[in-house]
mmCIF file of C-alpha atoms in Angstrom:
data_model
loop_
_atom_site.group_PDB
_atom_site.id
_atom_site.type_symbol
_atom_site.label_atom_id
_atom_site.label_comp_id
_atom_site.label_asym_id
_atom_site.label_seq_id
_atom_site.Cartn_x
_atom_site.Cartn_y
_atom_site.Cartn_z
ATOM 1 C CA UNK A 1 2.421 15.689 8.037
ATOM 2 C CA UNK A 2 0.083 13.528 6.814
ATOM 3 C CA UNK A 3 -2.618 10.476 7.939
ATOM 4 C CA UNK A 4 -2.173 7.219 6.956
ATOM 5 C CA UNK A 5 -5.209 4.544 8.130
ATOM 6 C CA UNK A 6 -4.003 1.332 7.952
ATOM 7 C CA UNK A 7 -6.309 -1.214 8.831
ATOM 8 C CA UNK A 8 -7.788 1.403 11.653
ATOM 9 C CA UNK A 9 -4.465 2.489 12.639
ATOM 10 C CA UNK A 10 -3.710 5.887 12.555
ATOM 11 C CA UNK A 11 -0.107 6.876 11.448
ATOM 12 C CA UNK A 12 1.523 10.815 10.896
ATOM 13 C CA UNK A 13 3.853 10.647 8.099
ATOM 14 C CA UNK A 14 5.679 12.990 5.479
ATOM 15 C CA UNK A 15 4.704 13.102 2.082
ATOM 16 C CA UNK A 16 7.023 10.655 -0.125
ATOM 17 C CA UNK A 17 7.106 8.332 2.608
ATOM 18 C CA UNK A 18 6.533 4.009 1.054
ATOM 19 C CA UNK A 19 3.608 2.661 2.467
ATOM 20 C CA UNK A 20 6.547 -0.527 2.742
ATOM 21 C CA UNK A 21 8.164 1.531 5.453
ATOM 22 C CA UNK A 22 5.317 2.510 7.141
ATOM 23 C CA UNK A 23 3.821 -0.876 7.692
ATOM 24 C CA UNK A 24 7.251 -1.992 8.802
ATOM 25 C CA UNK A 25 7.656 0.584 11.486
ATOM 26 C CA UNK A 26 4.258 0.138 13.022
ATOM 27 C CA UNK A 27 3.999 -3.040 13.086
ATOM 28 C CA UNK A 28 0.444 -3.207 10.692
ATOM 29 C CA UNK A 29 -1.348 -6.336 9.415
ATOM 30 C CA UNK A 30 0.188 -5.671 5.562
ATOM 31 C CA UNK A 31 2.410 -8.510 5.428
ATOM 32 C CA UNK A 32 5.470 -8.555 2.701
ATOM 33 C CA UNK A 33 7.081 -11.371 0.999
ATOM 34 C CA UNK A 34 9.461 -10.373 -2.088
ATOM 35 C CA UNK A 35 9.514 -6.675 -1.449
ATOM 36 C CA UNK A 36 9.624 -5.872 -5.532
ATOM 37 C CA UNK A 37 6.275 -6.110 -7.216
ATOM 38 C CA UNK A 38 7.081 -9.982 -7.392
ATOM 39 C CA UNK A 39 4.439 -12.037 -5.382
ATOM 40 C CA UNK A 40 1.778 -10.209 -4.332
ATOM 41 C CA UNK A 41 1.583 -10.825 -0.550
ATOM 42 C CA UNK A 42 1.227 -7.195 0.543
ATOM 43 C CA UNK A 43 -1.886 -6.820 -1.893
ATOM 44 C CA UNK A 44 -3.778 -3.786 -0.068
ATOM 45 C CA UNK A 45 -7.280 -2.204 -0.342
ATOM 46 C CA UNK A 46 -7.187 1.836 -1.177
ATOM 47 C CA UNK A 47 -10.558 2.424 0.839
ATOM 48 C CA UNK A 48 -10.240 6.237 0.258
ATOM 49 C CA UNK A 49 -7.305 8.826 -0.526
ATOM 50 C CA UNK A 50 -6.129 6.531 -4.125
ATOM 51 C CA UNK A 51 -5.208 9.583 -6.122
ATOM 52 C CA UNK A 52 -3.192 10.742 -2.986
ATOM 53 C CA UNK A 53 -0.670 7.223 -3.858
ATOM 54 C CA UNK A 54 2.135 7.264 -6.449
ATOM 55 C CA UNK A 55 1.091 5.765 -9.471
ATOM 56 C CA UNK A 56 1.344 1.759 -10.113
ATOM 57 C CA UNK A 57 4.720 1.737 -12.772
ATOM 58 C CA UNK A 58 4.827 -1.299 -14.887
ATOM 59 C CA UNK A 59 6.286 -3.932 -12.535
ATOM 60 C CA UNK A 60 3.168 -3.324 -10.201
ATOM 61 C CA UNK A 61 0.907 -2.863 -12.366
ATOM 62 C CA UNK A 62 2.019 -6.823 -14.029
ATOM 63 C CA UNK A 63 1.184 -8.546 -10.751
ATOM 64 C CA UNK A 64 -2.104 -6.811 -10.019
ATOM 65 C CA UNK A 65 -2.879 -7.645 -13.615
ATOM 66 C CA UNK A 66 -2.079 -11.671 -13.271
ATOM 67 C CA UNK A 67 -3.491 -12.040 -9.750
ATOM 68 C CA UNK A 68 -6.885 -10.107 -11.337
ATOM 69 C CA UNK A 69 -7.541 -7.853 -8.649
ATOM 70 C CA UNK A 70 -9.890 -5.042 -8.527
ATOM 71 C CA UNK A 71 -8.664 -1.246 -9.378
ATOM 72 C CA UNK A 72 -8.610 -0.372 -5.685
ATOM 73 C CA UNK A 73 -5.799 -2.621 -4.903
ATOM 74 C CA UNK A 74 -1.969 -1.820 -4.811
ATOM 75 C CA UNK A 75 0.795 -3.565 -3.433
ATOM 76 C CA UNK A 76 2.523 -1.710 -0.635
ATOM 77 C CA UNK A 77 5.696 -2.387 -1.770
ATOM 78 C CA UNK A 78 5.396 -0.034 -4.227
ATOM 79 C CA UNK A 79 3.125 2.662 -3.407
ATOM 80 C CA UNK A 80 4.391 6.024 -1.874
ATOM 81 C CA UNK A 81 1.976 8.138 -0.079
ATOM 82 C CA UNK A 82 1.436 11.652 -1.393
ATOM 83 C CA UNK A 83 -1.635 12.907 0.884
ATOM 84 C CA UNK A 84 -4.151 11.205 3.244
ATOM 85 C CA UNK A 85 -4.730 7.489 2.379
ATOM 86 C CA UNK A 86 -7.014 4.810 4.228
ATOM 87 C CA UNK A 87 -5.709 1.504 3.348
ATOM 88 C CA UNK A 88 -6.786 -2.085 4.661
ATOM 89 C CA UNK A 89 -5.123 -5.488 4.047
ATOM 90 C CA UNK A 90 -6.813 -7.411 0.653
ATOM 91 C CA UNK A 91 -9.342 -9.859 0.942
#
């Protein structure tokens, strides 16, 4: 198992598990709107752990491109967790 901090919630999880179904089963601040690298309303902050996250593909890495973010944000939707990750909701 693995730790997952989101927003100063502590969650176990296995590795491969979406950061999508995570926030959805405990009820986090991440928000979600289209749910495929579309909109950009679950825009989160990697705080620590970002080379323990599944690489942004192409669709992903589009949005975060057009909304200009900074390198250390992913959208949830699309990240799997691979190790220990502290996240917090985007400013």
């Amino acid at each position: 198992m693995i730790t997952v901090n989101v927003a100063g919630q502590e969650i176990e999880v296995a590795a491969g598990t979406t950061l999508q179904y995570i926030c959805d089963a405990h009820d986090t601040l991440v928000t979600f709107g289209c749910r495929a690298a579309r909109c950009g309303t679950c825009m989160i902050k990697v705080i620590s752990g970002a080379d323990n996250l599944s690489p942004a593909g192409p669709d992903e890495r589009a949005v975060l491109d057009v909304l200009a973010w900074s390198p250390d944000c992913r959208l949830a939707c699309q990240a799997t967790v691979l190790g220990t990750v502290t996240i917090d909701v985007a400013d």
